[in-house]
Amino acid sequence: MISPPPSSSTTSNTIISLSFLSNFSIPTEPIGSIPRPKYLIEAIKDYNEKRISYEEYLKICDKSLKETVESFLEVGSTVITDGEQYKPNFITYPIFGSNQVEENSNVGFIINFQDGHVRQLPVLTGKKLPFRYKQYASEYISRVKEMFPNVRIKQPIISVSAMSLIYPSNQQFEKYSKPEFLKDMLNEVEKEIRLSLLAGADSVQIDATEARLSLKIDPSGSLLKKFIDLNNQLLIRFSDEEIQKIGIHSCPGGDRSFHSADVDYCRLLIPSLFKLRLSRFYLEFAAEKDKPKILECIAKNIRPNQIVFFGVINVLDPRVESPEEVRDLVLQIAKYIPIYQIGSCCDCGYQPFTSELFSRDVVFQKIKNRILGTKMAEDVLKQVLSIGVNNININFYNNNNNYNNNNYNNNNYNNNNNNNNNNNNSNNNNNNNNNNNNNNNNNKNNNNNNNNNNNNNNNNNNNNNNNNNNNNNNNNNNNNNNNNNNNNNNNNNNNNNNNNNNNNNNNNNNNNNNNNNNNNNNNNNNNNNNNNNNIY
């Protein structure tokens, strides 16, 4: 995570420095799952029906894993996941096959999705206690590291609040109360995180899709508060340094359809999420309709040491977003959120249990365009930053009235800016593509000054007398005829500043077509060297 810009001792505002500009980047990461190839889906079915052995099944999983990681690397992903090619399910993979739970119980917690399909959690039986995980996510990391020892891998795990739902809601075990179960559950999730980090995980992402769902079950927010409190009981067990590697992902479900997209994002969910003792947040965003409202809500609740990875790819839409769409969405986010607290991701994982929605090729094209579009937005912001480095306020990028999307609509994302140097205030009259500088073109015998102006630039008008070879510059008090783009009223380039009179004097040589403004550092005086006594 990039550090915030240093504070200036002379102003309460945060000032951009050269070191910040050189280190500035927008991180972008996947969320987790990738659709499994058909041969793996068939192998899972064969294994469940006992047509192949577990060892044969693992070899097929390993093949799919290798192809998945190679595809991540081919599209330029610097952080990868295993695509969840091994997990038997999203939520209860740690207890899959455990003799402590019962599958397909009529009392298991049910998740209803908008397209009508249902997921049901297993339920704790009260046998073979105390509660323990059967497997940990660190096993998946080890398999990746065996094949690709140098990759940065993020490991998704299930939250303690989601796993808490396996305790039956209508029953209390006499010898194993729910508080006892939650204590054991906290220990198991802590162990899973620590084992993942020891196995080489670059970061651990806690999946908490139940957070938004809880508000559909209990609109009062009481259940959500219990979930937040339970997760914080887990997170206080980790040091500040360890917390930097732990994040949380929240979405309305991404399993062929949503389960809680109709729940208000801002009323309780966002304020509650930012009460978690975490520094990294991965939030579904691309599929949301009222994006400004959500951004305003996040801006009010985010703390200085936190970074939000915004979903910029809709994982339920088979249409592939273009890099330009991603760029524009990231720049929209930058209007509201400090730029060093912005990252990008996909809204959710990509449903590894089916290839019905869209293919792996489509998924990796979406991921590639997320990476490309994020880099394009980063380049735009770097260009804007470079204009006023050392004297432009970072709040410029977070003010709706000061930064608009028109600044990056020029070819190759060239902004209309004149070069400004601190304390030099030099005006160089050069005409480059997409750079809106004023050039004075002089004809040999007519000495007419024609200014080539690009869109929305101030004109430099020189009054010329035919056949007299005289250049007269009209100077008006406090009127800048040659104006450079000013950022936050700080970057003013003035020619000949005498008592706020900005005079442009052209050096004229008979039959020479050069107009040069000579500026003395810190004095801003223009001296005209003219031959044949033509001094104006």
PDB file of N, CA and C in Angstrom, residues 410-479:
ATOM      1  N   ASN A 410      -8.055  13.942 -24.364  1.00  0.00           N
ATOM      2  CA  ASN A 410      -7.187  14.244 -25.490  1.00  0.00           C
ATOM      3  C   ASN A 410      -6.437  12.996 -25.925  1.00  0.00           C
ATOM      4  N   ASN A 411      -5.986  12.963 -27.184  1.00  0.00           N
ATOM      5  CA  ASN A 411      -5.228  11.820 -27.662  1.00  0.00           C
ATOM      6  C   ASN A 411      -4.032  11.571 -26.775  1.00  0.00           C
ATOM      7  N   ASN A 412      -3.801  10.280 -26.500  1.00  0.00           N
ATOM      8  CA  ASN A 412      -2.683   9.874 -25.642  1.00  0.00           C
ATOM      9  C   ASN A 412      -2.757  10.497 -24.261  1.00  0.00           C
ATOM     10  N   TYR A 413      -3.956  10.991 -23.893  1.00  0.00           N
ATOM     11  CA  TYR A 413      -4.178  11.529 -22.550  1.00  0.00           C
ATOM     12  C   TYR A 413      -3.253  12.685 -22.247  1.00  0.00           C
ATOM     13  N   ASN A 414      -2.999  13.555 -23.271  1.00  0.00           N
ATOM     14  CA  ASN A 414      -2.188  14.734 -23.040  1.00  0.00           C
ATOM     15  C   ASN A 414      -3.065  15.844 -22.516  1.00  0.00           C
ATOM     16  N   ASN A 415      -2.776  16.350 -21.353  1.00  0.00           N
ATOM     17  CA  ASN A 415      -3.528  17.460 -20.789  1.00  0.00           C
ATOM     18  C   ASN A 415      -3.040  18.763 -21.404  1.00  0.00           C
ATOM     19  N   ASN A 416      -3.931  19.760 -21.401  1.00  0.00           N
ATOM     20  CA  ASN A 416      -3.581  21.068 -21.935  1.00  0.00           C
ATOM     21  C   ASN A 416      -2.870  21.864 -20.857  1.00  0.00           C
ATOM     22  N   ASN A 417      -1.584  21.758 -20.847  1.00  0.00           N
ATOM     23  CA  ASN A 417      -0.843  22.425 -19.792  1.00  0.00           C
ATOM     24  C   ASN A 417       0.408  23.089 -20.352  1.00  0.00           C
ATOM     25  N   ASN A 418       0.761  24.253 -19.817  1.00  0.00           N
ATOM     26  CA  ASN A 418       2.055  24.848 -20.083  1.00  0.00           C
ATOM     27  C   ASN A 418       3.016  24.406 -18.993  1.00  0.00           C
ATOM     28  N   ASN A 419       4.291  24.322 -19.330  1.00  0.00           N
ATOM     29  CA  ASN A 419       5.272  23.906 -18.347  1.00  0.00           C
ATOM     30  C   ASN A 419       5.527  25.026 -17.365  1.00  0.00           C
ATOM     31  N   ASN A 420       5.368  24.684 -16.073  1.00  0.00           N
ATOM     32  CA  ASN A 420       5.573  25.660 -15.020  1.00  0.00           C
ATOM     33  C   ASN A 420       6.748  25.234 -14.166  1.00  0.00           C
ATOM     34  N   ASN A 421       7.689  26.129 -13.920  1.00  0.00           N
ATOM     35  CA  ASN A 421       8.815  25.843 -13.046  1.00  0.00           C
ATOM     36  C   ASN A 421       8.756  26.766 -11.846  1.00  0.00           C
ATOM     37  N   ASN A 422       8.946  26.166 -10.637  1.00  0.00           N
ATOM     38  CA  ASN A 422       8.912  26.975  -9.421  1.00  0.00           C
ATOM     39  C   ASN A 422       9.958  28.086  -9.486  1.00  0.00           C
ATOM     40  N   ASN A 423       9.544  29.295  -9.151  1.00  0.00           N
ATOM     41  CA  ASN A 423      10.402  30.453  -9.028  1.00  0.00           C
ATOM     42  C   ASN A 423      10.978  30.939 -10.350  1.00  0.00           C
ATOM     43  N   ASN A 424      10.682  30.224 -11.453  1.00  0.00           N
ATOM     44  CA  ASN A 424      11.213  30.689 -12.725  1.00  0.00           C
ATOM     45  C   ASN A 424      10.165  31.424 -13.544  1.00  0.00           C
ATOM     46  N   ASN A 425       8.931  30.944 -13.488  1.00  0.00           N
ATOM     47  CA  ASN A 425       7.831  31.586 -14.213  1.00  0.00           C
ATOM     48  C   ASN A 425       8.203  31.921 -15.650  1.00  0.00           C
ATOM     49  N   SER A 426       8.749  30.953 -16.334  1.00  0.00           N
ATOM     50  CA  SER A 426       9.161  31.191 -17.706  1.00  0.00           C
ATOM     51  C   SER A 426       8.061  30.782 -18.664  1.00  0.00           C
ATOM     52  N   ASN A 427       7.818  31.602 -19.662  1.00  0.00           N
ATOM     53  CA  ASN A 427       6.859  31.266 -20.712  1.00  0.00           C
ATOM     54  C   ASN A 427       7.639  30.888 -21.964  1.00  0.00           C
ATOM     55  N   ASN A 428       7.533  29.630 -22.366  1.00  0.00           N
ATOM     56  CA  ASN A 428       8.170  29.207 -23.595  1.00  0.00           C
ATOM     57  C   ASN A 428       7.102  29.063 -24.654  1.00  0.00           C
ATOM     58  N   ASN A 429       7.283  29.801 -25.740  1.00  0.00           N
ATOM     59  CA  ASN A 429       6.262  29.791 -26.786  1.00  0.00           C
ATOM     60  C   ASN A 429       6.599  28.704 -27.804  1.00  0.00           C
ATOM     61  N   ASN A 430       6.149  27.492 -27.527  1.00  0.00           N
ATOM     62  CA  ASN A 430       6.382  26.388 -28.434  1.00  0.00           C
ATOM     63  C   ASN A 430       5.061  25.701 -28.709  1.00  0.00           C
ATOM     64  N   ASN A 431       4.886  25.220 -29.922  1.00  0.00           N
ATOM     65  CA  ASN A 431       3.649  24.551 -30.287  1.00  0.00           C
ATOM     66  C   ASN A 431       3.914  23.072 -30.467  1.00  0.00           C
ATOM     67  N   ASN A 432       3.443  22.208 -29.534  1.00  0.00           N
ATOM     68  CA  ASN A 432       3.564  20.767 -29.661  1.00  0.00           C
ATOM     69  C   ASN A 432       2.164  20.183 -29.763  1.00  0.00           C
ATOM     70  N   ASN A 433       2.078  18.944 -30.355  1.00  0.00           N
ATOM     71  CA  ASN A 433       0.778  18.293 -30.445  1.00  0.00           C
ATOM     72  C   ASN A 433       0.159  18.152 -29.086  1.00  0.00           C
ATOM     73  N   ASN A 434      -1.105  18.562 -28.956  1.00  0.00           N
ATOM     74  CA  ASN A 434      -1.881  18.449 -27.723  1.00  0.00           C
ATOM     75  C   ASN A 434      -1.332  19.286 -26.594  1.00  0.00           C
ATOM     76  N   ASN A 435      -0.298  20.094 -26.812  1.00  0.00           N
ATOM     77  CA  ASN A 435       0.143  21.050 -25.807  1.00  0.00           C
ATOM     78  C   ASN A 435      -0.259  22.435 -26.290  1.00  0.00           C
ATOM     79  N   ASN A 436      -1.036  23.110 -25.504  1.00  0.00           N
ATOM     80  CA  ASN A 436      -1.638  24.356 -25.954  1.00  0.00           C
ATOM     81  C   ASN A 436      -0.769  25.549 -25.587  1.00  0.00           C
ATOM     82  N   ASN A 437       0.413  25.639 -26.163  1.00  0.00           N
ATOM     83  CA  ASN A 437       1.274  26.785 -25.952  1.00  0.00           C
ATOM     84  C   ASN A 437       1.089  27.774 -27.100  1.00  0.00           C
ATOM     85  N   ASN A 438       1.354  29.057 -26.842  1.00  0.00           N
ATOM     86  CA  ASN A 438       1.164  30.099 -27.847  1.00  0.00           C
ATOM     87  C   ASN A 438       2.449  30.335 -28.630  1.00  0.00           C
ATOM     88  N   ASN A 439       2.364  30.227 -29.932  1.00  0.00           N
ATOM     89  CA  ASN A 439       3.501  30.510 -30.796  1.00  0.00           C
ATOM     90  C   ASN A 439       3.257  31.803 -31.577  1.00  0.00           C
ATOM     91  N   ASN A 440       4.268  32.612 -31.668  1.00  0.00           N
ATOM     92  CA  ASN A 440       4.189  33.810 -32.493  1.00  0.00           C
ATOM     93  C   ASN A 440       4.931  33.547 -33.803  1.00  0.00           C
ATOM     94  N   ASN A 441       4.195  33.470 -34.881  1.00  0.00           N
ATOM     95  CA  ASN A 441       4.805  33.275 -36.193  1.00  0.00           C
ATOM     96  C   ASN A 441       4.933  34.639 -36.889  1.00  0.00           C
ATOM     97  N   ASN A 442       6.131  34.997 -37.259  1.00  0.00           N
ATOM     98  CA  ASN A 442       6.383  36.300 -37.888  1.00  0.00           C
ATOM     99  C   ASN A 442       6.784  36.117 -39.351  1.00  0.00           C
ATOM    100  N   ASN A 443       6.096  36.815 -40.215  1.00  0.00           N
ATOM    101  CA  ASN A 443       6.486  36.822 -41.616  1.00  0.00           C
ATOM    102  C   ASN A 443       7.651  37.790 -41.827  1.00  0.00           C
ATOM    103  N   LYS A 444       8.548  37.401 -42.747  1.00  0.00           N
ATOM    104  CA  LYS A 444       9.776  38.172 -42.921  1.00  0.00           C
ATOM    105  C   LYS A 444       9.512  39.645 -43.161  1.00  0.00           C
ATOM    106  N   ASN A 445       8.659  39.965 -44.059  1.00  0.00           N
ATOM    107  CA  ASN A 445       8.498  41.365 -44.424  1.00  0.00           C
ATOM    108  C   ASN A 445       7.284  42.015 -43.778  1.00  0.00           C
ATOM    109  N   ASN A 446       6.377  41.169 -43.283  1.00  0.00           N
ATOM    110  CA  ASN A 446       5.164  41.754 -42.730  1.00  0.00           C
ATOM    111  C   ASN A 446       5.140  41.758 -41.210  1.00  0.00           C
ATOM    112  N   ASN A 447       5.928  40.863 -40.625  1.00  0.00           N
ATOM    113  CA  ASN A 447       5.975  40.778 -39.164  1.00  0.00           C
ATOM    114  C   ASN A 447       4.583  40.697 -38.539  1.00  0.00           C
ATOM    115  N   ASN A 448       3.734  39.882 -39.141  1.00  0.00           N
ATOM    116  CA  ASN A 448       2.417  39.676 -38.536  1.00  0.00           C
ATOM    117  C   ASN A 448       2.522  38.551 -37.524  1.00  0.00           C
ATOM    118  N   ASN A 449       1.979  38.787 -36.358  1.00  0.00           N
ATOM    119  CA  ASN A 449       1.991  37.763 -35.304  1.00  0.00           C
ATOM    120  C   ASN A 449       0.679  36.986 -35.342  1.00  0.00           C
ATOM    121  N   ASN A 450       0.787  35.709 -35.739  1.00  0.00           N
ATOM    122  CA  ASN A 450      -0.397  34.864 -35.739  1.00  0.00           C
ATOM    123  C   ASN A 450      -0.254  33.834 -34.634  1.00  0.00           C
ATOM    124  N   ASN A 451      -1.229  33.780 -33.797  1.00  0.00           N
ATOM    125  CA  ASN A 451      -1.162  32.845 -32.669  1.00  0.00           C
ATOM    126  C   ASN A 451      -1.943  31.577 -32.995  1.00  0.00           C
ATOM    127  N   ASN A 452      -1.223  30.446 -32.899  1.00  0.00           N
ATOM    128  CA  ASN A 452      -1.904  29.170 -33.067  1.00  0.00           C
ATOM    129  C   ASN A 452      -2.462  28.748 -31.732  1.00  0.00           C
ATOM    130  N   ASN A 453      -3.762  28.685 -31.662  1.00  0.00           N
ATOM    131  CA  ASN A 453      -4.392  28.416 -30.362  1.00  0.00           C
ATOM    132  C   ASN A 453      -5.152  27.103 -30.427  1.00  0.00           C
ATOM    133  N   ASN A 454      -4.982  26.291 -29.375  1.00  0.00           N
ATOM    134  CA  ASN A 454      -5.791  25.093 -29.221  1.00  0.00           C
ATOM    135  C   ASN A 454      -7.012  25.426 -28.381  1.00  0.00           C
ATOM    136  N   ASN A 455      -7.863  24.406 -28.227  1.00  0.00           N
ATOM    137  CA  ASN A 455      -9.155  24.634 -27.559  1.00  0.00           C
ATOM    138  C   ASN A 455      -8.990  25.324 -26.229  1.00  0.00           C
ATOM    139  N   ASN A 456      -9.815  26.308 -26.007  1.00  0.00           N
ATOM    140  CA  ASN A 456      -9.977  26.928 -24.686  1.00  0.00           C
ATOM    141  C   ASN A 456      -8.700  27.566 -24.169  1.00  0.00           C
ATOM    142  N   ASN A 457      -7.817  28.041 -25.038  1.00  0.00           N
ATOM    143  CA  ASN A 457      -6.636  28.748 -24.576  1.00  0.00           C
ATOM    144  C   ASN A 457      -6.797  30.243 -24.817  1.00  0.00           C
ATOM    145  N   ASN A 458      -6.147  31.027 -23.990  1.00  0.00           N
ATOM    146  CA  ASN A 458      -6.215  32.471 -24.113  1.00  0.00           C
ATOM    147  C   ASN A 458      -5.330  32.931 -25.270  1.00  0.00           C
ATOM    148  N   ASN A 459      -5.800  33.909 -25.999  1.00  0.00           N
ATOM    149  CA  ASN A 459      -5.075  34.372 -27.173  1.00  0.00           C
ATOM    150  C   ASN A 459      -4.001  35.381 -26.793  1.00  0.00           C
ATOM    151  N   ASN A 460      -2.908  35.293 -27.552  1.00  0.00           N
ATOM    152  CA  ASN A 460      -1.858  36.289 -27.413  1.00  0.00           C
ATOM    153  C   ASN A 460      -1.940  37.178 -28.656  1.00  0.00           C
ATOM    154  N   ASN A 461      -2.517  38.334 -28.531  1.00  0.00           N
ATOM    155  CA  ASN A 461      -2.785  39.179 -29.687  1.00  0.00           C
ATOM    156  C   ASN A 461      -1.722  40.273 -29.798  1.00  0.00           C
ATOM    157  N   ASN A 462      -1.063  40.313 -30.939  1.00  0.00           N
ATOM    158  CA  ASN A 462      -0.082  41.359 -31.208  1.00  0.00           C
ATOM    159  C   ASN A 462      -0.607  42.247 -32.336  1.00  0.00           C
ATOM    160  N   ASN A 463      -0.629  43.541 -32.102  1.00  0.00           N
ATOM    161  CA  ASN A 463      -1.046  44.481 -33.138  1.00  0.00           C
ATOM    162  C   ASN A 463       0.167  44.803 -34.025  1.00  0.00           C
ATOM    163  N   ASN A 464      -0.015  44.564 -35.307  1.00  0.00           N
ATOM    164  CA  ASN A 464       1.090  44.758 -36.237  1.00  0.00           C
ATOM    165  C   ASN A 464       0.744  45.868 -37.246  1.00  0.00           C
ATOM    166  N   ASN A 465       1.675  46.705 -37.513  1.00  0.00           N
ATOM    167  CA  ASN A 465       1.519  47.729 -38.550  1.00  0.00           C
ATOM    168  C   ASN A 465       2.151  47.230 -39.837  1.00  0.00           C
ATOM    169  N   ASN A 466       1.350  47.208 -40.885  1.00  0.00           N
ATOM    170  CA  ASN A 466       1.851  46.716 -42.168  1.00  0.00           C
ATOM    171  C   ASN A 466       3.065  47.519 -42.625  1.00  0.00           C
ATOM    172  N   ASN A 467       4.087  46.754 -43.100  1.00  0.00           N
ATOM    173  CA  ASN A 467       5.284  47.316 -43.726  1.00  0.00           C
ATOM    174  C   ASN A 467       6.127  48.161 -42.785  1.00  0.00           C
ATOM    175  N   ASN A 468       5.829  48.180 -41.474  1.00  0.00           N
ATOM    176  CA  ASN A 468       6.627  48.992 -40.561  1.00  0.00           C
ATOM    177  C   ASN A 468       7.564  48.160 -39.711  1.00  0.00           C
ATOM    178  N   ASN A 469       7.417  46.876 -39.789  1.00  0.00           N
ATOM    179  CA  ASN A 469       8.273  45.980 -39.006  1.00  0.00           C
ATOM    180  C   ASN A 469       8.226  46.300 -37.525  1.00  0.00           C
ATOM    181  N   ASN A 470       7.080  46.757 -37.022  1.00  0.00           N
ATOM    182  CA  ASN A 470       6.968  47.086 -35.594  1.00  0.00           C
ATOM    183  C   ASN A 470       5.987  46.119 -34.938  1.00  0.00           C
ATOM    184  N   ASN A 471       6.367  45.649 -33.767  1.00  0.00           N
ATOM    185  CA  ASN A 471       5.471  44.801 -32.983  1.00  0.00           C
ATOM    186  C   ASN A 471       5.015  45.571 -31.759  1.00  0.00           C
ATOM    187  N   ASN A 472       3.722  45.791 -31.680  1.00  0.00           N
ATOM    188  CA  ASN A 472       3.184  46.489 -30.510  1.00  0.00           C
ATOM    189  C   ASN A 472       2.350  45.507 -29.708  1.00  0.00           C
ATOM    190  N   ASN A 473       2.690  45.391 -28.466  1.00  0.00           N
ATOM    191  CA  ASN A 473       1.921  44.517 -27.571  1.00  0.00           C
ATOM    192  C   ASN A 473       0.984  45.362 -26.714  1.00  0.00           C
ATOM    193  N   ASN A 474      -0.279  44.990 -26.767  1.00  0.00           N
ATOM    194  CA  ASN A 474      -1.246  45.677 -25.928  1.00  0.00           C
ATOM    195  C   ASN A 474      -1.209  45.087 -24.539  1.00  0.00           C
ATOM    196  N   ASN A 475      -0.937  45.926 -23.577  1.00  0.00           N
ATOM    197  CA  ASN A 475      -0.862  45.469 -22.193  1.00  0.00           C
ATOM    198  C   ASN A 475      -1.948  46.150 -21.359  1.00  0.00           C
ATOM    199  N   ASN A 476      -2.708  45.357 -20.699  1.00  0.00           N
ATOM    200  CA  ASN A 476      -3.727  45.895 -19.803  1.00  0.00           C
ATOM    201  C   ASN A 476      -3.419  45.453 -18.389  1.00  0.00           C
ATOM    202  N   ASN A 477      -3.609  46.397 -17.452  1.00  0.00           N
ATOM    203  CA  ASN A 477      -3.365  46.045 -16.048  1.00  0.00           C
ATOM    204  C   ASN A 477      -4.185  44.821 -15.680  1.00  0.00           C
ATOM    205  N   ASN A 478      -3.456  43.884 -15.036  1.00  0.00           N
ATOM    206  CA  ASN A 478      -4.089  42.690 -14.472  1.00  0.00           C
ATOM    207  C   ASN A 478      -4.747  41.800 -15.519  1.00  0.00           C
ATOM    208  N   ASN A 479      -4.465  42.040 -16.846  1.00  0.00           N
ATOM    209  CA  ASN A 479      -4.991  41.148 -17.868  1.00  0.00           C
ATOM    210  C   ASN A 479      -3.847  40.309 -18.393  1.00  0.00           C
TER     211      ASN A 479
END
